[in-house]
Amino acid sequence: MIIDLTDTTSSGIASALLKARRHAGSPAMGMVGTIVVVVDEASHHDAMKAANEAGREHPSRVLVAILRPGRGPSGLDAEVRVGEGIPGEAVLLRLHGELAKVPESVITPLLLPDSPVIVWWPGGGPKVPADDPLGRLGRRRVTDAASTRRASVDFSARAEGYKPGDTDFAWTRLTPWRALMAAALDQYPTKVTGAEVAAAKGNPSADLMAAWLQSRLKVPVEQRNSRGPGVTAVRLFTPSGPIALTRPDGAVATFSVPGQPDRPVALKRRTTSELLSEELRRLDPDDVYAHTLACMVERDQMPAAKKTVDATARKSTAASVTAAGKKVVAAQKSPAQKKPAAKKAVAKKTAKRTAAKKTVAKKAAKKTGATKKVAGSKRVAKR
């Protein structure tokens, strides 16, 4: 059901929501939270679609606010949607004039009581989300640095003004990468001497990945540009060889560990709705993200030499990988390959034994012949 409201108020929207629920046959609310989306007119459709798809896992009231500040008269237009394939409730709000400068006055009466509020800025968001009027309402504040042109500047400001509950989709995109690299070190504990992150130029997720590795491993982390898409490779250099996770096509990655065969890993680039669903699963403060932001600011002030991996380490690890690979190939031969080798070894041993017996027989024959000659000479002498 869709209800269009022109020049309305927050109380009018609340009444329309109640009417729509009754018309749909579900007067009780089954939402678990409120998602406030602050977006512009050009991208509001995609943002609402992503929020509704995320609502299939977390039914919520979605409030999409389109701010139109200007010199014109103040006004509020709304579009209420209930049902029609929407798991919760969706309200599209257009705030005009002076009203657009105080959006919290419209949003606050529409929040679900006693439930968490998630504020999402698909277009990048403010430099300090916690200081934004709508950001103060949220228990979780989600931005997307990939949607801004100067992501590094925004991250510096967000690191200084970080408050528990802040997060960014550039960080959320790294969850499977971080999980795989952490699992690799859990399964194959070793000393890491350096790391490398390859990604498309200007990718904010690569900056966060490098800062996270440096804050956790306390080693120099080098960044390299690639053709993309997104992050294409992460390598940890160890005395036994590099632990590498490479994804050149944005869909399937190759996981490489010293002494083990390469393994394919499903690592596709996730959609916006999947990223939002992940953020809705946990609403507690992300302390790791806070430490990573602080380390990112430190890396910006470091000289280039401290963010470069020594070339000698790369050469030594490459040599050790070759030797380790040969040992692994020899150790991982199939039974069908091992049987002929075993037969050859047995045949060689049998041939050696036969040759030894022949040598002993020849020596015995020589001794016998020598004995016969001596006996014959003695007989001749007696005659």
Short mmCIF file of C-alpha atoms in Angstrom, two decimals:
data_model
loop_
_atom_site.label_atom_id
_atom_site.label_comp_id
_atom_site.label_asym_id
_atom_site.label_seq_id
_atom_site.Cartn_x
_atom_site.Cartn_y
_atom_site.Cartn_z
CA MET A 1 0.00 0.00 0.00
CA ILE A 2 1.31 3.46 -0.97
CA ILE A 3 0.01 6.71 0.57
CA ASP A 4 1.12 10.08 -0.83
CA LEU A 5 1.11 13.04 1.56
CA THR A 6 1.71 16.63 0.45
CA ASP A 7 2.61 19.48 2.81
CA THR A 8 2.16 17.22 5.81
CA THR A 9 3.56 16.85 9.33
CA SER A 10 5.18 14.12 11.40
CA SER A 11 1.88 13.36 13.14
CA GLY A 12 0.17 13.03 9.75
CA ILE A 13 2.82 10.53 8.64
CA ALA A 14 2.41 8.53 11.86
CA SER A 15 -1.35 8.36 11.29
CA ALA A 16 -0.79 7.21 7.71
CA LEU A 17 1.52 4.43 8.93
CA LEU A 18 -1.10 3.20 11.38
CA LYS A 19 -3.77 3.28 8.67
CA ALA A 20 -1.54 1.39 6.24
CA ARG A 21 -0.79 -1.33 8.81
CA ARG A 22 -4.47 -1.84 9.53
CA HIS A 23 -5.27 -1.95 5.84
CA ALA A 24 -2.56 -4.58 5.37
CA GLY A 25 -4.06 -6.69 8.18
CA SER A 26 -1.15 -6.38 10.60
CA PRO A 27 -1.87 -3.70 13.20
CA ALA A 28 1.00 -4.86 15.43
CA MET A 29 4.53 -3.72 14.65
CA GLY A 30 7.18 -6.38 14.15
CA MET A 31 10.16 -4.12 13.38
CA VAL A 32 13.43 -4.42 15.27
CA GLY A 33 14.79 -0.94 14.61
CA THR A 34 14.76 2.23 12.55
CA ILE A 35 17.04 2.90 9.58
CA VAL A 36 17.44 6.58 8.75
CA VAL A 37 18.84 7.11 5.26
CA VAL A 38 20.14 10.59 4.40
CA VAL A 39 20.41 10.79 0.62
CA ASP A 40 19.92 13.08 -2.37
CA GLU A 41 17.22 12.92 -5.01
CA ALA A 42 19.40 11.20 -7.61
CA SER A 43 20.27 8.12 -5.55
CA HIS A 44 17.32 7.71 -3.19
CA HIS A 45 15.80 4.85 -5.21
CA ASP A 46 18.92 2.63 -4.92
CA ALA A 47 19.32 3.48 -1.24
CA MET A 48 15.70 2.60 -0.43
CA LYS A 49 16.00 -0.64 -2.38
CA ALA A 50 19.14 -1.65 -0.48
CA ALA A 51 17.51 -0.81 2.88
CA ASN A 52 14.40 -2.84 2.03
CA GLU A 53 16.52 -5.84 0.97
CA ALA A 54 18.45 -5.63 4.23
CA GLY A 55 15.10 -5.47 6.01
CA ARG A 56 14.30 -9.02 4.92
CA GLU A 57 16.84 -10.14 7.51
CA HIS A 58 16.15 -7.28 9.92
CA PRO A 59 12.57 -5.93 9.50
CA SER A 60 12.84 -2.22 10.19
CA ARG A 61 11.15 1.10 9.65
CA VAL A 62 13.08 2.83 6.86
CA LEU A 63 13.01 6.63 6.85
CA VAL A 64 14.59 8.05 3.69
CA ALA A 65 15.26 11.78 4.11
CA ILE A 66 15.91 13.93 1.05
CA LEU A 67 17.11 17.36 2.17
CA ARG A 68 16.34 20.31 -0.12
CA PRO A 69 17.51 23.46 1.64
CA GLY A 70 16.88 26.76 -0.11
CA ARG A 71 15.18 30.11 0.04
CA GLY A 72 11.78 28.70 -0.81
CA PRO A 73 9.00 28.05 1.69
CA SER A 74 9.38 25.27 4.22
CA GLY A 75 7.44 22.10 3.58
CA LEU A 76 7.31 18.35 4.06
CA ASP A 77 6.14 15.85 1.46
CA ALA A 78 5.99 12.14 2.25
CA GLU A 79 5.30 8.79 0.64
CA VAL A 80 4.32 5.94 2.95
CA ARG A 81 4.82 2.35 1.78
CA VAL A 82 3.62 -0.73 3.66
CA GLY A 83 3.36 -4.17 2.09
CA GLU A 84 4.06 -4.40 -1.64
CA GLY A 85 6.99 -6.73 -0.96
CA ILE A 86 8.44 -4.48 1.76
CA PRO A 87 9.28 -6.50 4.93
CA GLY A 88 8.78 -3.54 7.26
CA GLU A 89 7.72 0.04 6.65
CA ALA A 90 9.24 2.63 4.33
CA VAL A 91 8.68 6.38 4.37
CA LEU A 92 10.16 8.72 1.78
CA LEU A 93 10.53 12.25 3.20
CA ARG A 94 11.27 15.39 1.20
CA LEU A 95 12.19 18.36 3.38
CA HIS A 96 12.13 21.80 1.74
CA GLY A 97 13.47 25.19 2.75
CA GLU A 98 14.35 25.95 6.34
CA LEU A 99 12.90 22.63 7.46
CA ALA A 100 15.75 20.84 5.67
CA LYS A 101 18.20 22.50 8.10
CA VAL A 102 16.57 20.84 11.11
CA PRO A 103 15.71 17.31 9.85
CA GLU A 104 15.85 15.88 13.37
CA SER A 105 12.62 17.70 14.19
CA VAL A 106 10.82 15.59 11.55
CA ILE A 107 12.68 12.30 12.08
CA THR A 108 12.53 12.09 15.90
CA PRO A 109 8.70 11.66 16.20
CA LEU A 110 8.84 8.84 13.61
CA LEU A 111 11.45 6.70 15.39
CA LEU A 112 10.29 3.39 16.82
CA PRO A 113 10.29 3.49 20.63
CA ASP A 114 12.78 1.40 22.61
CA SER A 115 14.64 0.19 19.51
CA PRO A 116 18.05 0.99 18.02
CA VAL A 117 18.46 3.66 15.35
CA ILE A 118 20.91 3.25 12.47
CA VAL A 119 21.79 6.36 10.45
CA TRP A 120 23.25 5.75 6.98
CA TRP A 121 24.73 8.25 4.53
CA PRO A 122 25.09 6.48 1.14
CA GLY A 123 26.73 9.54 -0.42
CA GLY A 124 29.71 9.65 1.92
CA GLY A 125 28.40 11.38 5.02
CA PRO A 126 29.68 14.21 7.23
CA LYS A 127 33.30 14.45 8.36
CA VAL A 128 32.30 13.80 11.98
CA PRO A 129 29.09 11.70 11.93
CA ALA A 130 28.54 11.93 15.70
CA ASP A 131 28.31 15.75 15.48
CA ASP A 132 25.62 15.68 12.78
CA PRO A 133 22.06 16.45 14.00
CA LEU A 134 20.79 13.15 12.64
CA GLY A 135 23.95 11.32 13.68
CA ARG A 136 23.21 12.14 17.32
CA LEU A 137 20.03 10.08 17.03
CA GLY A 138 21.81 6.95 15.88
CA ARG A 139 23.27 4.14 17.90
CA ARG A 140 25.13 3.15 14.74
CA ARG A 141 26.37 5.69 12.17
CA VAL A 142 27.32 4.26 8.77
CA THR A 143 29.21 6.22 6.11
CA ASP A 144 30.84 5.23 2.81
CA ALA A 145 34.22 6.76 2.04
CA ALA A 146 34.21 5.18 -1.42
CA SER A 147 31.51 7.66 -2.42
CA THR A 148 33.73 10.68 -1.67
CA ARG A 149 36.58 12.08 -3.73
CA ARG A 150 38.94 12.76 -0.84
CA ALA A 151 38.61 9.66 1.31
CA SER A 152 41.93 10.11 3.15
CA VAL A 153 40.96 13.60 4.35
CA ASP A 154 37.59 12.32 5.56
CA PHE A 155 39.22 9.44 7.44
CA SER A 156 41.60 11.82 9.19
CA ALA A 157 38.68 13.93 10.40
CA ARG A 158 36.70 10.86 11.41
CA ALA A 159 39.65 9.48 13.35
CA GLU A 160 39.86 12.69 15.37
CA GLY A 161 36.12 12.85 15.99
CA TYR A 162 35.49 9.11 16.35
CA LYS A 163 32.71 8.09 18.71
CA PRO A 164 31.59 4.53 19.57
CA GLY A 165 29.10 3.45 16.92
CA ASP A 166 30.88 5.01 13.92
CA THR A 167 31.71 2.73 10.99
CA ASP A 168 32.21 2.87 7.25
CA PHE A 169 31.37 0.56 4.34
CA ALA A 170 35.03 0.74 3.28
CA TRP A 171 35.77 -1.12 6.54
CA THR A 172 32.82 -3.50 6.16
CA ARG A 173 34.06 -4.60 2.73
CA LEU A 174 37.22 -5.92 4.41
CA THR A 175 35.50 -8.37 6.77
CA PRO A 176 36.09 -11.52 4.65
CA TRP A 177 39.65 -10.41 3.84
CA ARG A 178 40.50 -9.89 7.51
CA ALA A 179 38.88 -13.18 8.49
CA LEU A 180 40.89 -15.18 5.95
CA MET A 181 44.22 -13.56 6.82
CA ALA A 182 43.63 -14.02 10.56
CA ALA A 183 42.66 -17.67 9.98
CA ALA A 184 45.83 -18.23 7.98
CA LEU A 185 48.02 -17.09 10.85
CA ASP A 186 45.99 -19.19 13.29
CA GLN A 187 46.50 -22.33 11.20
CA TYR A 188 50.11 -21.59 10.23
CA PRO A 189 51.61 -19.53 13.06
CA THR A 190 54.84 -17.92 11.92
CA LYS A 191 56.77 -14.67 12.13
CA VAL A 192 55.65 -11.97 9.70
CA THR A 193 58.40 -9.63 8.50
CA GLY A 194 56.31 -7.41 6.21
CA ALA A 195 53.06 -7.13 4.28
CA GLU A 196 51.72 -5.80 1.00
CA VAL A 197 48.28 -4.62 -0.14
CA ALA A 198 47.43 -4.19 -3.83
CA ALA A 199 44.28 -2.37 -4.92
CA ALA A 200 42.88 0.07 -7.43
CA LYS A 201 44.22 3.59 -7.05
CA GLY A 202 42.37 5.67 -4.47
CA ASN A 203 40.60 2.71 -2.89
CA PRO A 204 39.86 3.59 0.78
CA SER A 205 39.51 -0.07 1.77
CA ALA A 206 43.16 -0.62 0.84
CA ASP A 207 44.23 2.21 3.17
CA LEU A 208 42.25 0.67 6.01
CA MET A 209 43.62 -2.81 5.27
CA ALA A 210 47.20 -1.57 5.38
CA ALA A 211 46.56 0.30 8.63
CA TRP A 212 44.89 -2.76 10.19
CA LEU A 213 47.81 -5.05 9.27
CA GLN A 214 50.33 -2.59 10.65
CA SER A 215 48.43 -2.04 13.89
CA ARG A 216 48.12 -5.79 14.47
CA LEU A 217 51.44 -7.15 13.17
CA LYS A 218 53.72 -4.17 13.93
CA VAL A 219 55.53 -4.58 10.60
CA PRO A 220 55.95 -2.30 7.57
CA VAL A 221 53.04 -2.56 5.15
CA GLU A 222 53.51 -1.50 1.54
CA GLN A 223 50.69 -0.43 -0.76
CA ARG A 224 50.72 -1.01 -4.52
CA ASN A 225 48.34 0.12 -7.24
CA SER A 226 46.62 -2.46 -9.45
CA ARG A 227 43.92 -2.45 -12.11
CA GLY A 228 41.28 -3.52 -9.61
CA PRO A 229 38.48 -4.05 -9.07
CA GLY A 230 38.80 -3.00 -5.44
CA VAL A 231 41.39 -4.82 -3.36
CA THR A 232 43.16 -7.41 -5.52
CA ALA A 233 45.84 -8.92 -3.25
CA VAL A 234 47.10 -9.09 0.32
CA ARG A 235 50.47 -10.73 1.06
CA LEU A 236 52.19 -11.47 4.36
CA PHE A 237 55.94 -12.09 4.00
CA THR A 238 57.34 -14.80 6.30
CA PRO A 239 60.65 -16.73 6.52
CA SER A 240 58.89 -19.73 4.92
CA GLY A 241 57.37 -17.74 2.07
CA PRO A 242 54.47 -15.36 1.50
CA ILE A 243 50.94 -16.02 2.72
CA ALA A 244 48.89 -14.54 -0.13
CA LEU A 245 45.24 -13.91 -0.93
CA THR A 246 44.80 -12.71 -4.51
CA ARG A 247 41.55 -11.78 -6.27
CA PRO A 248 42.13 -10.38 -9.77
CA ASP A 249 38.55 -10.70 -11.03
CA GLY A 250 36.49 -9.52 -8.04
CA ALA A 251 34.78 -12.90 -7.64
CA VAL A 252 37.13 -15.82 -6.87
CA ALA A 253 40.36 -15.52 -4.89
CA THR A 254 43.38 -17.80 -4.59
CA PHE A 255 44.63 -18.58 -1.10
CA SER A 256 48.34 -19.50 -0.94
CA VAL A 257 50.22 -20.76 2.12
CA PRO A 258 53.86 -21.96 2.19
CA GLY A 259 54.10 -25.72 1.99
CA GLN A 260 50.47 -26.17 0.91
CA PRO A 261 48.74 -26.31 -2.49
CA ASP A 262 46.85 -23.21 -3.63
CA ARG A 263 43.13 -23.17 -2.84
CA PRO A 264 40.31 -21.23 -4.53
CA VAL A 265 38.13 -19.13 -2.22
CA ALA A 266 34.76 -17.53 -3.01
CA LEU A 267 35.35 -13.83 -2.37
CA LYS A 268 32.95 -11.86 -4.54
CA ARG A 269 32.38 -8.15 -4.13
CA ARG A 270 29.28 -7.74 -2.00
CA THR A 271 26.27 -5.57 -2.75
CA THR A 272 25.21 -2.55 -0.70
CA SER A 273 22.33 -4.45 0.89
CA GLU A 274 24.71 -7.21 2.05
CA LEU A 275 27.03 -4.63 3.61
CA LEU A 276 24.12 -2.96 5.38
CA SER A 277 22.85 -6.32 6.65
CA GLU A 278 26.24 -7.00 8.21
CA GLU A 279 26.20 -3.68 10.02
CA LEU A 280 22.72 -4.40 11.36
CA ARG A 281 23.88 -7.70 12.88
CA ARG A 282 26.12 -6.00 15.41
CA LEU A 283 25.36 -2.69 17.07
CA ASP A 284 28.15 -2.65 19.66
CA PRO A 285 31.15 -0.31 19.30
CA ASP A 286 33.83 -1.50 16.87
CA ASP A 287 37.06 -0.97 18.80
CA VAL A 288 39.18 -2.54 16.06
CA TYR A 289 37.91 0.05 13.59
CA ALA A 290 38.82 2.82 16.05
CA HIS A 291 42.40 1.49 16.43
CA THR A 292 42.70 1.14 12.66
CA LEU A 293 41.64 4.76 12.13
CA ALA A 294 44.28 5.90 14.61
CA CYS A 295 46.95 3.83 12.88
CA MET A 296 45.85 5.24 9.52
CA VAL A 297 46.56 8.76 10.75
CA GLU A 298 49.99 7.61 11.95
CA ARG A 299 50.76 6.09 8.55
CA ASP A 300 49.96 9.39 6.83
CA GLN A 301 52.74 11.01 8.87
CA MET A 302 55.30 8.22 8.34
CA PRO A 303 58.13 8.54 5.81
CA ALA A 304 57.87 6.36 2.72
CA ALA A 305 60.83 4.20 3.82
CA LYS A 306 58.90 2.89 6.82
CA LYS A 307 56.03 1.83 4.57
CA THR A 308 58.22 -0.19 2.18
CA VAL A 309 59.07 -3.88 2.53
CA ASP A 310 62.79 -4.72 2.19
CA ALA A 311 63.61 -6.32 -1.17
CA THR A 312 65.97 -8.85 0.41
CA ALA A 313 63.10 -10.29 2.39
CA ARG A 314 61.18 -10.87 -0.83
CA LYS A 315 64.10 -12.73 -2.43
CA SER A 316 64.76 -14.97 0.55
CA THR A 317 61.11 -15.87 0.85
CA ALA A 318 60.93 -16.67 -2.86
CA ALA A 319 63.88 -19.07 -2.59
CA SER A 320 62.43 -20.81 0.43
CA VAL A 321 59.08 -21.16 -1.30
CA THR A 322 60.72 -23.00 -4.21
CA ALA A 323 62.47 -25.46 -1.90
CA ALA A 324 59.35 -25.94 0.18
CA GLY A 325 57.28 -26.49 -2.92
CA LYS A 326 59.58 -29.29 -4.11
CA LYS A 327 59.33 -31.00 -0.73
CA VAL A 328 55.55 -30.74 -0.79
CA VAL A 329 55.33 -32.19 -4.31
CA ALA A 330 57.53 -35.11 -3.28
CA ALA A 331 55.52 -35.69 -0.12
CA GLN A 332 52.13 -35.43 -1.84
CA LYS A 333 52.67 -38.05 -4.58
CA SER A 334 49.70 -40.31 -5.12
CA PRO A 335 49.86 -44.03 -4.30
CA ALA A 336 49.89 -44.80 -8.04
CA GLN A 337 53.03 -42.68 -8.39
CA LYS A 338 54.66 -44.20 -5.31
CA LYS A 339 54.26 -47.89 -6.40
CA PRO A 340 56.58 -47.76 -9.46
CA ALA A 341 59.20 -45.99 -7.35
CA ALA A 342 58.92 -48.68 -4.69
CA LYS A 343 59.21 -51.44 -7.31
CA LYS A 344 62.34 -49.82 -8.76
CA ALA A 345 63.90 -49.62 -5.30
CA VAL A 346 63.18 -53.32 -4.66
CA ALA A 347 64.57 -54.25 -8.08
CA LYS A 348 67.78 -52.31 -7.38
CA LYS A 349 68.23 -54.08 -4.03
CA THR A 350 67.60 -57.49 -5.66
CA ALA A 351 70.14 -56.73 -8.41
CA LYS A 352 72.75 -55.73 -5.82
CA ARG A 353 72.17 -58.97 -3.89
CA THR A 354 72.46 -61.04 -7.09
CA ALA A 355 75.67 -59.28 -8.07
CA ALA A 356 77.08 -59.87 -4.60
CA LYS A 357 76.26 -63.60 -4.81
CA LYS A 358 77.94 -63.83 -8.24
CA THR A 359 81.02 -62.12 -6.86
CA VAL A 360 81.17 -64.59 -3.95
CA ALA A 361 80.71 -67.53 -6.37
CA LYS A 362 83.52 -66.27 -8.60
CA LYS A 363 85.86 -65.93 -5.66
CA ALA A 364 84.95 -69.45 -4.52
CA ALA A 365 85.56 -70.82 -8.01
CA LYS A 366 88.96 -69.16 -8.18
CA LYS A 367 89.93 -70.65 -4.84
CA THR A 368 88.79 -74.12 -5.99
CA GLY A 369 90.80 -73.82 -9.24
CA ALA A 370 93.89 -72.71 -7.36
CA THR A 371 93.55 -75.65 -4.96
CA LYS A 372 93.28 -78.14 -7.87
CA LYS A 373 96.41 -76.73 -9.52
CA VAL A 374 98.40 -77.09 -6.32
CA ALA A 375 97.23 -80.66 -5.87
CA GLY A 376 98.17 -81.53 -9.48
CA SER A 377 101.66 -80.09 -9.13
CA LYS A 378 102.27 -82.16 -5.99
CA ARG A 379 101.31 -85.37 -7.79
CA VAL A 380 103.67 -84.61 -10.64
CA ALA A 381 106.49 -83.99 -8.21
CA LYS A 382 105.97 -87.35 -6.44
CA ARG A 383 106.19 -89.25 -9.69
#
